[in-house]
Amino acid sequence: QAIARAVAELIPVNQTVLLNGGTTCREVASVLKGKRLSVVTNSVPIAAILWADLVTEVTLIGGYVYPRTGVALGPMAVGQLETLNATQLILSCAGLTEDGAFNANQMMVEVERKMMDVADEVILAVDHTKLGMRSVAKLCDLAEADVIVTDSGADDAARAWLDGRARRVIYAGDGEP
């Protein structure tokens, strides 16, 4: 929730925001609900959070729906993204190391890479339990994310490599009671 609040503070009103799926991005969607935005997502659960909110416009990207996360993947999703532009992309990942961000399968990474291509700014939201972890497919190098938002649970070693390699890092919850 601290990560979601910190990410939401980075999103000005009246923007087009791409929002990827996963538990962290679902938390972000909950915080963004009621904010005047145009949200484009490939996540059925995120669209379900936002669709009835009359202030937030929602565009749902289609394709093969991956059953574990409810996100649309594959060539149809990539093709739809090719026609879009967004001010910001908010995405998460399965793991983050000094070598970059990783996700659970290549189809996810293909859609996420296309999302990165059509967004002006990339915000990577990842909780501290994923720091130092790898997964099946590499998504990007740390420097490809404009902002990395993690939580105050990041240990000193993780903070050292994040601060040394990332463009900007926000430790959500630092200094909060």
Short mmCIF file of C-alpha atoms in Angstrom, two decimals:
data_model
loop_
_atom_site.label_atom_id
_atom_site.label_comp_id
_atom_site.label_asym_id
_atom_site.label_seq_id
_atom_site.Cartn_x
_atom_site.Cartn_y
_atom_site.Cartn_z
CA GLN A 1 0.00 0.00 0.00
CA ALA A 2 2.91 2.36 0.69
CA ILE A 3 4.27 1.65 -2.79
CA ALA A 4 0.84 2.29 -4.32
CA ARG A 5 0.49 5.63 -2.53
CA ALA A 6 3.99 6.71 -3.60
CA VAL A 7 3.31 5.76 -7.23
CA ALA A 8 -0.04 7.57 -7.23
CA GLU A 9 1.71 10.75 -6.12
CA LEU A 10 3.79 10.59 -9.32
CA ILE A 11 0.70 10.56 -11.56
CA PRO A 12 -0.76 13.99 -12.40
CA VAL A 13 -4.43 14.28 -13.36
CA ASN A 14 -5.56 14.31 -17.00
CA GLN A 15 -2.84 11.90 -18.14
CA THR A 16 -2.94 8.67 -20.09
CA VAL A 17 -1.45 5.97 -17.91
CA LEU A 18 -0.61 2.40 -18.90
CA LEU A 19 -1.09 0.06 -15.96
CA ASN A 20 0.16 -3.50 -16.10
CA GLY A 21 -1.23 -6.37 -14.03
CA GLY A 22 -0.14 -8.08 -10.84
CA THR A 23 -0.78 -7.56 -7.15
CA THR A 24 1.30 -4.40 -6.79
CA CYS A 25 -0.35 -2.75 -9.78
CA ARG A 26 -3.78 -3.74 -8.43
CA GLU A 27 -2.93 -1.80 -5.26
CA VAL A 28 -1.92 1.17 -7.43
CA ALA A 29 -5.23 0.95 -9.31
CA SER A 30 -7.13 1.04 -6.02
CA VAL A 31 -5.33 4.24 -5.02
CA LEU A 32 -5.82 5.82 -8.47
CA LYS A 33 -9.57 5.13 -8.42
CA GLY A 34 -11.40 8.45 -8.50
CA LYS A 35 -8.51 10.35 -10.09
CA ARG A 36 -9.25 11.99 -13.45
CA LEU A 37 -7.13 9.81 -15.75
CA SER A 38 -7.30 7.73 -18.88
CA VAL A 39 -6.03 4.29 -17.88
CA VAL A 40 -5.02 1.70 -20.45
CA THR A 41 -4.49 -1.78 -19.04
CA ASN A 42 -4.12 -5.35 -20.16
CA SER A 43 -5.34 -6.54 -16.75
CA VAL A 44 -8.91 -7.75 -16.33
CA PRO A 45 -8.72 -7.42 -12.50
CA ILE A 46 -7.48 -3.82 -12.78
CA ALA A 47 -10.18 -2.93 -15.32
CA ALA A 48 -12.71 -4.42 -12.86
CA ILE A 49 -11.46 -2.06 -10.13
CA LEU A 50 -11.68 1.04 -12.32
CA TRP A 51 -14.47 0.46 -14.84
CA ALA A 52 -17.40 1.78 -12.79
CA ASP A 53 -15.59 4.95 -11.75
CA LEU A 54 -17.04 7.69 -13.95
CA VAL A 55 -14.00 9.95 -13.46
CA THR A 56 -11.42 7.44 -14.72
CA GLU A 57 -11.68 6.27 -18.33
CA VAL A 58 -10.54 2.69 -18.90
CA THR A 59 -9.31 1.06 -22.09
CA LEU A 60 -8.80 -2.69 -21.89
CA ILE A 61 -6.17 -4.29 -24.11
CA GLY A 62 -7.23 -7.71 -25.39
CA GLY A 63 -5.51 -10.95 -26.26
CA TYR A 64 -4.85 -14.31 -24.64
CA VAL A 65 -5.74 -13.95 -20.95
CA TYR A 66 -3.03 -15.51 -18.80
CA PRO A 67 -4.92 -17.41 -16.09
CA ARG A 68 -2.50 -16.83 -13.20
CA THR A 69 -2.72 -13.04 -13.36
CA GLY A 70 -5.64 -12.15 -15.61
CA VAL A 71 -3.52 -10.12 -18.02
CA ALA A 72 -3.91 -10.14 -21.80
CA LEU A 73 -0.79 -11.28 -23.65
CA GLY A 74 0.31 -12.26 -27.11
CA PRO A 75 0.35 -10.70 -30.57
CA MET A 76 -3.13 -9.17 -30.27
CA ALA A 77 -2.13 -7.24 -27.14
CA VAL A 78 1.14 -6.11 -28.72
CA GLY A 79 -0.67 -5.00 -31.86
CA GLN A 80 -3.18 -2.92 -29.93
CA LEU A 81 -0.39 -1.25 -27.96
CA GLU A 82 1.31 -0.20 -31.20
CA THR A 83 -1.55 2.24 -31.82
CA LEU A 84 -1.37 3.92 -28.39
CA ASN A 85 0.66 6.53 -26.54
CA ALA A 86 0.88 7.08 -22.79
CA THR A 87 2.45 9.63 -20.51
CA GLN A 88 3.39 7.04 -17.89
CA LEU A 89 3.63 3.28 -17.57
CA ILE A 90 3.32 1.62 -14.19
CA LEU A 91 4.47 -1.96 -14.11
CA SER A 92 5.82 -4.50 -11.69
CA CYS A 93 7.97 -7.57 -12.13
CA ALA A 94 8.73 -10.96 -10.60
CA GLY A 95 12.29 -10.06 -9.67
CA LEU A 96 14.80 -7.21 -9.68
CA THR A 97 18.58 -7.53 -9.49
CA GLU A 98 21.59 -5.43 -10.39
CA ASP A 99 21.23 -6.94 -13.87
CA GLY A 100 17.68 -5.67 -14.33
CA ALA A 101 14.01 -6.56 -14.01
CA PHE A 102 12.69 -10.04 -14.75
CA ASN A 103 9.26 -11.55 -15.24
CA ALA A 104 7.59 -14.94 -15.22
CA ASN A 105 7.37 -15.64 -18.95
CA GLN A 106 8.41 -14.35 -22.36
CA MET A 107 4.87 -13.46 -23.45
CA MET A 108 4.55 -11.09 -20.49
CA VAL A 109 7.88 -9.50 -21.28
CA GLU A 110 6.94 -8.95 -24.93
CA VAL A 111 3.79 -7.03 -23.96
CA GLU A 112 5.62 -5.11 -21.21
CA ARG A 113 8.44 -4.13 -23.61
CA LYS A 114 5.82 -2.75 -26.03
CA MET A 115 4.24 -0.85 -23.14
CA MET A 116 7.66 0.64 -22.38
CA ASP A 117 8.04 1.67 -26.03
CA VAL A 118 4.78 3.66 -26.10
CA ALA A 119 5.18 5.39 -22.72
CA ASP A 120 7.07 8.62 -22.07
CA GLU A 121 7.99 7.56 -18.52
CA VAL A 122 8.40 4.11 -16.98
CA ILE A 123 7.64 3.61 -13.28
CA LEU A 124 8.63 0.21 -11.92
CA ALA A 125 6.77 -0.67 -8.71
CA VAL A 126 8.34 -3.61 -6.89
CA ASP A 127 8.17 -4.68 -3.27
CA HIS A 128 11.35 -5.50 -1.35
CA THR A 129 10.71 -9.27 -1.38
CA LYS A 130 11.48 -9.29 -5.12
CA LEU A 131 14.81 -7.48 -4.77
CA GLY A 132 17.74 -9.76 -5.53
CA MET A 133 15.44 -12.28 -7.28
CA ARG A 134 15.50 -13.36 -10.92
CA SER A 135 12.78 -14.95 -12.98
CA VAL A 136 12.52 -16.65 -16.37
CA ALA A 137 12.71 -13.72 -18.80
CA LYS A 138 14.60 -10.43 -18.58
CA LEU A 139 12.37 -7.40 -18.98
CA CYS A 140 14.85 -4.53 -18.93
CA ASP A 141 17.97 -3.01 -17.43
CA LEU A 142 17.54 -0.87 -14.32
CA ALA A 143 18.39 2.31 -16.23
CA GLU A 144 15.45 1.74 -18.59
CA ALA A 145 13.06 2.54 -15.75
CA ASP A 146 12.75 6.27 -15.07
CA VAL A 147 11.64 5.63 -11.49
CA ILE A 148 11.79 2.54 -9.29
CA VAL A 149 9.43 2.56 -6.33
CA THR A 150 10.02 -0.03 -3.64
CA ASP A 151 9.24 -0.13 0.05
CA SER A 152 11.17 0.61 3.20
CA GLY A 153 11.85 -3.11 3.69
CA ALA A 154 14.71 -2.92 1.17
CA ASP A 155 17.92 -3.86 3.01
CA ASP A 156 21.16 -1.87 2.87
CA ALA A 157 22.73 -4.11 0.21
CA ALA A 158 19.74 -3.75 -2.12
CA ARG A 159 19.64 0.01 -1.52
CA ALA A 160 23.31 0.25 -2.46
CA TRP A 161 22.92 -1.39 -5.87
CA LEU A 162 19.60 0.33 -6.56
CA ASP A 163 20.99 3.77 -5.72
CA GLY A 164 24.11 3.06 -7.79
CA ARG A 165 22.39 1.81 -10.95
CA ALA A 166 18.85 3.17 -11.13
CA ARG A 167 17.95 6.64 -12.42
CA ARG A 168 15.69 7.45 -9.46
CA VAL A 169 14.58 5.32 -6.52
CA ILE A 170 11.78 6.02 -4.07
CA TYR A 171 11.63 4.01 -0.83
CA ALA A 172 7.95 4.18 0.06
CA GLY A 173 7.29 4.23 3.76
CA ASP A 174 10.71 5.58 4.77
CA GLY A 175 10.11 8.08 7.52
CA GLU A 176 6.45 7.10 7.98
CA PRO A 177 5.35 6.28 11.54
#
